[in-house]
CSV table of C-alpha atoms and ligand atoms in Angstrom, one decimal:
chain,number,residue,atom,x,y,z
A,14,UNK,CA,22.5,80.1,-75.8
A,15,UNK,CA,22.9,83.1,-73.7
A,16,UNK,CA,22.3,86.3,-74.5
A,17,UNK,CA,25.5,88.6,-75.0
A,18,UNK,CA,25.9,91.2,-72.1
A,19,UNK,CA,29.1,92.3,-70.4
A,20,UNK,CA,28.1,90.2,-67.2
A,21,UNK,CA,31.2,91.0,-65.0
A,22,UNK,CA,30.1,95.0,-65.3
A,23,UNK,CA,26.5,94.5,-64.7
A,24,UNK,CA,25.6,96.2,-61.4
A,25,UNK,CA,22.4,96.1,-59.3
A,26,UNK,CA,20.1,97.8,-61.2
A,27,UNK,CA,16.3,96.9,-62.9
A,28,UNK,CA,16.8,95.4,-66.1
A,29,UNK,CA,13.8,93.9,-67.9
A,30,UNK,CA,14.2,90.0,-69.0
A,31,UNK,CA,11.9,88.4,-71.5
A,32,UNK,CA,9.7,87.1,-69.4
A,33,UNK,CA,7.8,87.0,-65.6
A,34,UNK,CA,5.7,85.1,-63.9
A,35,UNK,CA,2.2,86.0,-63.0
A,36,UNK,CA,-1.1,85.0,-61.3
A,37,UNK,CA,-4.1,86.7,-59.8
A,38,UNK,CA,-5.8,86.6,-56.8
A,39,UNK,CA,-9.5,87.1,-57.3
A,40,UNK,CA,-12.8,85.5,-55.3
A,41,UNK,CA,-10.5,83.7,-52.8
A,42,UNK,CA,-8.3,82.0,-55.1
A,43,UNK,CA,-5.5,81.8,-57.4
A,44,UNK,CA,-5.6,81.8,-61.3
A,45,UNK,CA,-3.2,79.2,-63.1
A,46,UNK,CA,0.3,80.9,-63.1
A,47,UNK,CA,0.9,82.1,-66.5
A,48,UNK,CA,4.2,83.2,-68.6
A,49,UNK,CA,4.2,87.1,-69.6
A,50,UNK,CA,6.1,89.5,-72.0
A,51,UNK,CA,4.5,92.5,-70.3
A,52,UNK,CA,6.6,94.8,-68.1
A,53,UNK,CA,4.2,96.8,-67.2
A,54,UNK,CA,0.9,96.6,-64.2
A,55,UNK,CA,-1.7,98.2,-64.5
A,56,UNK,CA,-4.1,98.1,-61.4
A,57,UNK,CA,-6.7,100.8,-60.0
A,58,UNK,CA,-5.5,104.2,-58.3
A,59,UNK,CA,-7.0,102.7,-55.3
A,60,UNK,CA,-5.4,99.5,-55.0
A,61,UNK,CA,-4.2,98.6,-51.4
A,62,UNK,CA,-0.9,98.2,-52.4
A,63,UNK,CA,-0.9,102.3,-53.3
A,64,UNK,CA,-2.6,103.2,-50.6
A,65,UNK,CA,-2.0,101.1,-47.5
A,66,UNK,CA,1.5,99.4,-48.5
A,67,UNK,CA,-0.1,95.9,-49.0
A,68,UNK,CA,3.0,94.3,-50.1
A,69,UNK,CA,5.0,91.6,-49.0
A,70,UNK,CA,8.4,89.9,-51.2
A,71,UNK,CA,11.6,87.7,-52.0
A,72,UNK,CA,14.7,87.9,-53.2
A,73,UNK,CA,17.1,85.1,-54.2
A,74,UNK,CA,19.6,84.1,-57.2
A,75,UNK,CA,19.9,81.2,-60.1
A,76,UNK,CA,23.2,80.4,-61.5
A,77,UNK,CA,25.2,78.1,-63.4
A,78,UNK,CA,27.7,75.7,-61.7
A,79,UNK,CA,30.8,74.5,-63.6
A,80,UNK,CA,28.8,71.4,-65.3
A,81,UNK,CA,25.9,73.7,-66.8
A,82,UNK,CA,23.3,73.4,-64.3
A,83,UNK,CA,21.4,76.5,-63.6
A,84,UNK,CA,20.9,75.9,-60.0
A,85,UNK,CA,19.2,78.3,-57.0
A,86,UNK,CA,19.9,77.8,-53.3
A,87,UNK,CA,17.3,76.8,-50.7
A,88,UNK,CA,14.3,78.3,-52.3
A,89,UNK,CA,12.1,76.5,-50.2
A,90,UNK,CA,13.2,79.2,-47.6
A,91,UNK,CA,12.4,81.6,-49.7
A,92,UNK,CA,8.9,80.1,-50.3
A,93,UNK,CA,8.3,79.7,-46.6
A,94,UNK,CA,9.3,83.1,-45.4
A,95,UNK,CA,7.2,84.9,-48.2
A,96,UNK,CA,4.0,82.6,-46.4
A,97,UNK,CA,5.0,83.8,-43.0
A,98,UNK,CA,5.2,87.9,-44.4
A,99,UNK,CA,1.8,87.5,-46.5
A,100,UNK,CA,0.2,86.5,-43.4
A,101,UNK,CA,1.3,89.2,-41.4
A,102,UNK,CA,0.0,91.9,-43.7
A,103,UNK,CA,-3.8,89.8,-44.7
A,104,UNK,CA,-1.8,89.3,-48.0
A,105,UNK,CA,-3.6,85.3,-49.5
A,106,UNK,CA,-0.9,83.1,-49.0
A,107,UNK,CA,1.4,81.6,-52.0
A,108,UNK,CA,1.7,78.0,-51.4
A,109,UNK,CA,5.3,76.9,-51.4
A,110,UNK,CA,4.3,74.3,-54.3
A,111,UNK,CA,2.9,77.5,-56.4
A,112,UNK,CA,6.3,79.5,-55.5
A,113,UNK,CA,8.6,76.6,-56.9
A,114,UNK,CA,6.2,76.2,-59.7
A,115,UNK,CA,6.5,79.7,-60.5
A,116,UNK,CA,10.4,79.7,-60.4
A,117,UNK,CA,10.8,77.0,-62.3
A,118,UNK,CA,8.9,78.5,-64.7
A,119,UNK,CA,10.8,81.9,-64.7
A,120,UNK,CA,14.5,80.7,-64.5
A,121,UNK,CA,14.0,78.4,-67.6
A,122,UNK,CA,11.4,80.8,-69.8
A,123,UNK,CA,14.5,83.4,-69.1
A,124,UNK,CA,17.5,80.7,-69.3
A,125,UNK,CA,19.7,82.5,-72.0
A,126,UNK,CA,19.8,85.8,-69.1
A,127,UNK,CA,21.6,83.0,-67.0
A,128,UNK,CA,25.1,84.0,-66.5
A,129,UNK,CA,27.8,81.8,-67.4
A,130,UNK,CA,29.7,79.9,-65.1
A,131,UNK,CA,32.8,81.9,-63.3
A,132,UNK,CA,31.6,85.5,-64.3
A,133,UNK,CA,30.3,86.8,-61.0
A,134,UNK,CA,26.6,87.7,-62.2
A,135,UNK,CA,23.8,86.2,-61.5
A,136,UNK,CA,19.9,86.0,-62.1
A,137,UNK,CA,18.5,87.9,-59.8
A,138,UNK,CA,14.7,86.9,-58.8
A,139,UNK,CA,12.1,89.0,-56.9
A,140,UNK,CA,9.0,87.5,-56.0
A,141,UNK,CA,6.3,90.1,-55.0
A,142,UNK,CA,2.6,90.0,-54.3
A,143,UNK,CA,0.7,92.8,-53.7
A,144,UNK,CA,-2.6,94.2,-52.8
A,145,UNK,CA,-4.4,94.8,-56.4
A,146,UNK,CA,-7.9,96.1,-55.4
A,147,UNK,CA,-9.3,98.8,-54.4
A,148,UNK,CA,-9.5,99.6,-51.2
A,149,UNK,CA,-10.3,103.1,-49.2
A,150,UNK,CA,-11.2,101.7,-45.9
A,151,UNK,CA,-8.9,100.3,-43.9
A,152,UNK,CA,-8.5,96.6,-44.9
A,153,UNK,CA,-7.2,93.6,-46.7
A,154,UNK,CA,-7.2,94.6,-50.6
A,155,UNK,CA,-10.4,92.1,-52.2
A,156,UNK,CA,-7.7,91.0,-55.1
A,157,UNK,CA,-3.5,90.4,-55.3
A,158,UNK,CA,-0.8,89.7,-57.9
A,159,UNK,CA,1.3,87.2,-57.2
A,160,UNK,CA,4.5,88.1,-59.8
A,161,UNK,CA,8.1,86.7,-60.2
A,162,UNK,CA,10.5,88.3,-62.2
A,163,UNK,CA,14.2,88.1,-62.4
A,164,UNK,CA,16.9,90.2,-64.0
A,165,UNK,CA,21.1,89.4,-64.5
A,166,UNK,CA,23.2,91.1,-61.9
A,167,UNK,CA,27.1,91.9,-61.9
A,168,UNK,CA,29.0,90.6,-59.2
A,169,UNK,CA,29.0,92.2,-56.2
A,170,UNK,CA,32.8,92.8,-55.1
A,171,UNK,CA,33.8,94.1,-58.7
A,172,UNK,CA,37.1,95.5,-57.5
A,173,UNK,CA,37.9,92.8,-54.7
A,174,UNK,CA,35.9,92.6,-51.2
A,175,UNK,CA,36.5,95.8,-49.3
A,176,UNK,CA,35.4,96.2,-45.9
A,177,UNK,CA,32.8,98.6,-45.3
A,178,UNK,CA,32.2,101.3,-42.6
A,179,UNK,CA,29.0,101.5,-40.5
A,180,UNK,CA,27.3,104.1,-38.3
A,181,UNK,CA,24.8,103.2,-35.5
A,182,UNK,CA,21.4,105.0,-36.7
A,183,UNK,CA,19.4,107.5,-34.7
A,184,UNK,CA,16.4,106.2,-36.1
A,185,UNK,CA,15.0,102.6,-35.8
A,186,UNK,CA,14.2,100.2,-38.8
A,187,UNK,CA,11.3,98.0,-36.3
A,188,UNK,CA,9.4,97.9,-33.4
A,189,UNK,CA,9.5,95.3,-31.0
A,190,UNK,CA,6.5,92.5,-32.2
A,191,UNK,CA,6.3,94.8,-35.2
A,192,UNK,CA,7.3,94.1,-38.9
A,193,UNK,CA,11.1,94.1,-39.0
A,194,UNK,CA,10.8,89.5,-38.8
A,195,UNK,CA,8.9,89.8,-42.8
A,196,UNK,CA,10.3,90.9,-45.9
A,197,UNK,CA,7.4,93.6,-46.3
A,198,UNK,CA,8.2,96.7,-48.8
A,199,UNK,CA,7.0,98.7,-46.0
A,200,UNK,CA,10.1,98.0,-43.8
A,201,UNK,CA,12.5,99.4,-46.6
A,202,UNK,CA,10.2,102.6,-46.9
A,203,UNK,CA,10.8,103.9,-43.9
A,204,UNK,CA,14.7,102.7,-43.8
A,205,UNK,CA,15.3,104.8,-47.1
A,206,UNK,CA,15.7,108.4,-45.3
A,207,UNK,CA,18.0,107.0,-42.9
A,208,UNK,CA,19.9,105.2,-45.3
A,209,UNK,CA,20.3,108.3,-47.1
A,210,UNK,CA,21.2,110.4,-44.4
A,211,UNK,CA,23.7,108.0,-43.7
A,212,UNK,CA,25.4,107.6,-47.3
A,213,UNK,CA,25.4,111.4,-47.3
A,214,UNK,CA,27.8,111.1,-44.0
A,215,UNK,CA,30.0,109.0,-45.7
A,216,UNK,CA,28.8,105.6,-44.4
A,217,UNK,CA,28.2,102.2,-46.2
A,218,UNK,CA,24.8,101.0,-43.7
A,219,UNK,CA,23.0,101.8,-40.3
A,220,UNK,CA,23.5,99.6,-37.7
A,221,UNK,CA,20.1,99.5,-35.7
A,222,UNK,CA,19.7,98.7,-32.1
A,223,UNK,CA,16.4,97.3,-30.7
A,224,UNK,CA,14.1,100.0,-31.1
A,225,UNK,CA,12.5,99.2,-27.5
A,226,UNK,CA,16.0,99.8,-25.7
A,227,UNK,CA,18.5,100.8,-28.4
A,228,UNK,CA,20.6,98.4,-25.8
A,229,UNK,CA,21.1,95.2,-28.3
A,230,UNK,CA,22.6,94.7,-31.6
A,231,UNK,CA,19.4,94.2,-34.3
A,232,UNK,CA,20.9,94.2,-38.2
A,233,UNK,CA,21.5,96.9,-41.1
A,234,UNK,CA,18.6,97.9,-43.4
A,235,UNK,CA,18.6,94.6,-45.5
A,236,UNK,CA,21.8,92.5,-43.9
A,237,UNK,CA,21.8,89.9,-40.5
A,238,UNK,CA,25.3,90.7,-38.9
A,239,UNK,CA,27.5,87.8,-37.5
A,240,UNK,CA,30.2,88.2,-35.0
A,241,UNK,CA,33.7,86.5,-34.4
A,242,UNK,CA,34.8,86.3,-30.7
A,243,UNK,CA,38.0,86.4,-29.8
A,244,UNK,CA,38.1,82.5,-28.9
A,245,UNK,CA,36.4,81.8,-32.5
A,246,UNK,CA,33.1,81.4,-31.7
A,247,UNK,CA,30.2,82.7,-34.2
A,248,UNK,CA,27.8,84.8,-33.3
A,249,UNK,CA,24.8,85.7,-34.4
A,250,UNK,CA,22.4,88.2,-32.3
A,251,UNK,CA,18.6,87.2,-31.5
A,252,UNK,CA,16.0,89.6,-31.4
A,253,UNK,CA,14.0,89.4,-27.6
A,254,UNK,CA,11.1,91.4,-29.6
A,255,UNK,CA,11.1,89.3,-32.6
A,256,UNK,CA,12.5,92.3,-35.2
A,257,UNK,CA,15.3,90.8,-36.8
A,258,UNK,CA,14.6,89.1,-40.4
A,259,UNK,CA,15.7,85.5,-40.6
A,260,UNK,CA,18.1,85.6,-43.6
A,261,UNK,CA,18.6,82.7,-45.7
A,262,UNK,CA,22.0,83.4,-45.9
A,263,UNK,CA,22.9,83.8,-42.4
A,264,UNK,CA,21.1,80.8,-41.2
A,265,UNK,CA,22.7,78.7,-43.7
A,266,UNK,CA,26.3,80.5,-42.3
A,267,UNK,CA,25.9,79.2,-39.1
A,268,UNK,CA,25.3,75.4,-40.2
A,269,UNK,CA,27.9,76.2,-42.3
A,270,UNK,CA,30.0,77.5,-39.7
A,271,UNK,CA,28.9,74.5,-37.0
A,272,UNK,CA,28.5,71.2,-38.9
A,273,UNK,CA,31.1,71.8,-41.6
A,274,UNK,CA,33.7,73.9,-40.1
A,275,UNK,CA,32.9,72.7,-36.7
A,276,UNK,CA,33.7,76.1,-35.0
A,277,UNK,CA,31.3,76.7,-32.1
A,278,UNK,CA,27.8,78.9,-32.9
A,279,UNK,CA,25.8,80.7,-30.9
A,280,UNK,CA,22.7,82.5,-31.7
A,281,UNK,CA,21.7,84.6,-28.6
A,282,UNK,CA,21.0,88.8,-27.5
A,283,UNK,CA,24.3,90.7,-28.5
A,284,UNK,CA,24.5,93.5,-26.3
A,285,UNK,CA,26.1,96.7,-27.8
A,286,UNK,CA,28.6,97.1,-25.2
A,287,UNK,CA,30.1,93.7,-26.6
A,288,UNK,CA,30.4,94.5,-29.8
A,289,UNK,CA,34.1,96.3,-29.0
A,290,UNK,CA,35.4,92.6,-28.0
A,291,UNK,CA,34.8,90.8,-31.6
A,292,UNK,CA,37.7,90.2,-33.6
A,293,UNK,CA,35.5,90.5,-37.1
A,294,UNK,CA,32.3,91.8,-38.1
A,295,UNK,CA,30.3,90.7,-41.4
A,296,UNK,CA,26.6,91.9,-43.0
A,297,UNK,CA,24.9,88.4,-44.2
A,298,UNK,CA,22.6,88.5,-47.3
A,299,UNK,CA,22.0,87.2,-50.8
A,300,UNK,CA,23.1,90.2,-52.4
A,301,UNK,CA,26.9,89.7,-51.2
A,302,UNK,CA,27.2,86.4,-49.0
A,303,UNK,CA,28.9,88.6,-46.5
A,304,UNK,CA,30.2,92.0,-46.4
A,305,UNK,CA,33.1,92.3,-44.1
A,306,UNK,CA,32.6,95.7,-41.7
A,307,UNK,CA,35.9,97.1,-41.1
A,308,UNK,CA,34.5,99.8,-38.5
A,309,UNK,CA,31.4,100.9,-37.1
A,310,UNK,CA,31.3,104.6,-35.8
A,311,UNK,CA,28.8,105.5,-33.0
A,312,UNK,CA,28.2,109.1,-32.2
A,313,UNK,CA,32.2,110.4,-32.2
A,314,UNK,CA,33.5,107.2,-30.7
A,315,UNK,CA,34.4,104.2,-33.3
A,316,UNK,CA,35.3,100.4,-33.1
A,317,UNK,CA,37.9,99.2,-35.5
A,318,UNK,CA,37.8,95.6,-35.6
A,319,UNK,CA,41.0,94.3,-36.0
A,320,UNK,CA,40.5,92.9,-39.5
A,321,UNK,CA,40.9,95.9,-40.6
A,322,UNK,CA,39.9,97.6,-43.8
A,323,UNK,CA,42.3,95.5,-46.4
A,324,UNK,CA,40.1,92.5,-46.6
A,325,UNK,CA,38.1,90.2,-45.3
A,326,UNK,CA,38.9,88.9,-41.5
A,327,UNK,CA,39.9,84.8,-41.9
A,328,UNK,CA,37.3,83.3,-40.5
A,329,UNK,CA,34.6,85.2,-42.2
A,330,UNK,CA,36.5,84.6,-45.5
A,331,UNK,CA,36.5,80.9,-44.5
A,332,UNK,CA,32.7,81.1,-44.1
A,333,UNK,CA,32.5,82.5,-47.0
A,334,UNK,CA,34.4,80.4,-49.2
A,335,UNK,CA,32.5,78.3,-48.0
A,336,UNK,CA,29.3,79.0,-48.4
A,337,UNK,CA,30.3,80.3,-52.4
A,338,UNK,CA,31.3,77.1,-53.0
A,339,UNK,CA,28.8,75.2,-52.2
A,340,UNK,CA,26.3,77.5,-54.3
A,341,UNK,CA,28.5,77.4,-57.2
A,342,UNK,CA,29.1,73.2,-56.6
A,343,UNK,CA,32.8,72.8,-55.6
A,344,UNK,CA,31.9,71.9,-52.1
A,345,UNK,CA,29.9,69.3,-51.4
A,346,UNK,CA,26.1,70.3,-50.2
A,347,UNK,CA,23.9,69.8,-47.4
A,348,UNK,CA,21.1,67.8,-48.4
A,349,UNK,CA,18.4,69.6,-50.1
A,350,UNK,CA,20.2,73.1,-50.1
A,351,UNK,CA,20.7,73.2,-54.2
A,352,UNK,CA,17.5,73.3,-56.5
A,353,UNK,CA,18.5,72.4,-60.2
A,354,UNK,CA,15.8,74.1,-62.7
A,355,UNK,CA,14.7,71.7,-64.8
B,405,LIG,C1,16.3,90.2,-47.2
B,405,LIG,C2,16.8,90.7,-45.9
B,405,LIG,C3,18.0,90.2,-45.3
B,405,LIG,C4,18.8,89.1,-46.0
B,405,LIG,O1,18.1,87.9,-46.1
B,405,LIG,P1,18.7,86.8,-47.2
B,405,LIG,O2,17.6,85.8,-47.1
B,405,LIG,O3,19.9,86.3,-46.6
B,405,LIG,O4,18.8,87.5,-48.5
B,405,LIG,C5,18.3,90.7,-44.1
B,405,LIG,N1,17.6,91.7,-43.5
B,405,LIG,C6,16.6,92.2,-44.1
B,405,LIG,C7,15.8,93.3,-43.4
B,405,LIG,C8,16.1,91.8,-45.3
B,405,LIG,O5,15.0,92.3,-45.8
C-alpha cells in the first residue's frame, strides 16, 4: 500500500510522515534506537544546540526501482560523513552500524510514503543530531538526539531541466580549515542572507570563491560544481584549505564519469579565471543529481557557457542519465552503491 498523495506535485517542503527514528545520548552513551509517532522535541531553553549551534546532519533519498524494491544509494557515505561532521563540532559520534540500523528502521516503518516507481518523488531522509543539554559555558552539550526522519518529495525538474543562472557572492560560505568540509546546520545559517540577497537579484545560487583568496572556484551554498573542458575532460575543483563538502553525488559522478563512461577526470584547484574556457557547468547534489548552470554573472561581466539556457549540455546530461539510472536500477551498479531496505 501506499498512501494516496499527488506525488508528481509534491515540492521540497516539511511534511510530517508516520514515523522517525530516535535515540538519546546520555552518560556517554546511546539508548536503543526506538520508533516514534511524535513530531515534536522538546529539550531545555539552554540546550547547546539553541545556544551554540551544536548540530551536525544528512540528507539522502529511498525509492522504488521498477521491480518494487525500495532502495537508497550509498548510505554508508552518508553514515561516514555524518561521523566525520559530529567530530568536528564534540557532537558523540553515530556509529555507521547505528545509522543503517536507524534507516532501515525508518524507510520500512514509513514504507506506504514510498513513491511509486516512475513518478519523480522520492522519500526524503534527514538524519540530525544535536546538542540536547544545557549548556551556558562554552562547551560540548552533556546530552544529544540522534533523529532520522524522512518525508515524500516531488521531483525536482517539474517542468523539464532548465539551466540556471549564478552570481559570484560577495560574501563567503567557509574559511579556510574551517567548517565548510561537514554538513553542520551552522554552515547554512550564515549562507541564508546571502542566498537571499541573491534570489532577490534575480539569481538561482552564489558561487563562492575560496574565502582566503576569492582566487579559486569553491561550490554554491549546498551544491559541488563539475566542469566540462573543451577536450571533454571532467572537472571537479579541490579545495587547498579543505572547505568544500565532499558530496555523495559528485563523487559518485566522477566514477561514473571515469570507469563507466571512460572520459578523463580530474579533481584539482579550479582557478576562476578558467572557468570562461568550460564548455558546461553543473551543481551536483542529492536534491537534483545535477543542475545544469547556463551563466554565471560576476560583478557586470557574465560567462555564458555554450550549453546555453535550453537544456542540459550533452555530457552532463550523459552523466546524468547515468547516474539516474543506476539509482532507479536500469543501469547496472557499482558494487555496493544500492542499499535495498529490507
Ligand atoms: C549536502 C551538501 C552538498 C551535496 O552533497 P550530496 O551528498 O551530494 O547531497 C554539497 N555542498 C554542501 C555545502 C552540502 O551541504
Amino acid at each position: 500500500m501506499t498512501k494516496n498523495i499527488d506525488w508528481g506535485n509534491l515540492s521540497f517542503v516539511y511534511q510530517p510522515t508516520d514515523y522517525r527514528v530516535t535515540a538519546k545520548w546520555q552518560d556517554g552513551e546511546w539508548s536503543e534506537l526506538e520508533l516514534t509517532t511524535d513530531p515534536q522535541v522538546h529539550i531545555s531553553e539552554c540546550a547547546g544546540v539553541l545556544q551554540y549551534a551544536q548540530t551536525v546532519f544528512e540528507g539522502l533519498k529511498a525509492y522504488r526501482t521498477e521491480d518494487g524494491k525500495v532502495v537508497t544509494f550509498r548510505p554508508d557515505l552518508n553514515a561516514k560523513r555524518l561521523v566525520d561532521s559530529a567530530k568536528r563540532l564534540a557532537i558523540p559520534v553515530v556509529p555507521e552500524e547505528m545509522f543503517m540500523k536507524a534507516l532501515d528502521m525508518l524507510v520500512k516503518a514509513n514504507e506506504e510514503w514510498v513513491p511509486p516507481y516512475g513518478s519523480g518523488a522520492s522519500l526524503y531522509v534527514r538524519p540530525f543530531i544535536y546538542g540536547s543539554g544545557p549548556i551556558i559555558g562554552v562547551a560540548p552539550s552533556p546530552e544529544y538526539e540522534f533523529r532520522m526522519m524522512c518525508m515524500p518529495v516531488g521531483p525536482y525538474f517539474k517542468e523539464g531541466v532548465k539551466p540556471i543562472v549564478i552570481k559570484v557572492s560577495d560574501f563567503d560560505r567557509a574559511a579556510p580549515h574551517g567548517t565548510g568540509n561537514i554538513k553542520a546546520g551552522l554552515n547554512y545559517a550564515m549562507s541564508l542572507y546571502a542566498g537571499e540577497l541573491a534570489h532577490e537579484e534575480g539569481f538561482a545560487e552564489n558561487m563562492y570563491l575560496d574565502a582566503g583568496s576569492r582566487t579559486y572556484v569553491e561550490e554554491t551554498g549546498g551544491a559541488n560544481f563539475i566542469f566540462i573542458t573543451k577536450d571533454g575532460k571532467v572537472v571537479t575543483p579541490k579545495s587547498k584549505s579543505d572547505s568544500i563538502l565532499p558530496s555523495v553525488t559528485r563523487r559518485s559522478l566522477m566514477i561514473v564519469a571515469k570507469d563507466i563512461l571512460g572520459m578523463e577526470t580530474e579533481q584539482r584547484e579550479v582557478p576562476f579565471s578558467e572557468v570562461p574556457e568550460f564548455t558546461e557547468c553543473g551543481l551536483c547534489g542529492t536534491a537534483a543529481v545535477i543542475s545544469p548552470v547556463g551563466k554565471i554573472y560576476d560583478h557586470g561581466k557574465e560567462i555564458a557557457f555554450p550549453s546555453g539556457m535550453e537544456e542540459m549540455g550533452p555530457t552532463i546530461k550523459k552523466l546524468y542519465d547515468t547516474l539516474t539510472g543506476i539509482q532507479m536500477g536500469t543501469v547496472p551498479a557499482p558494487e555496493g552503491w544500492i542499499h535495498e531496505i529490507k
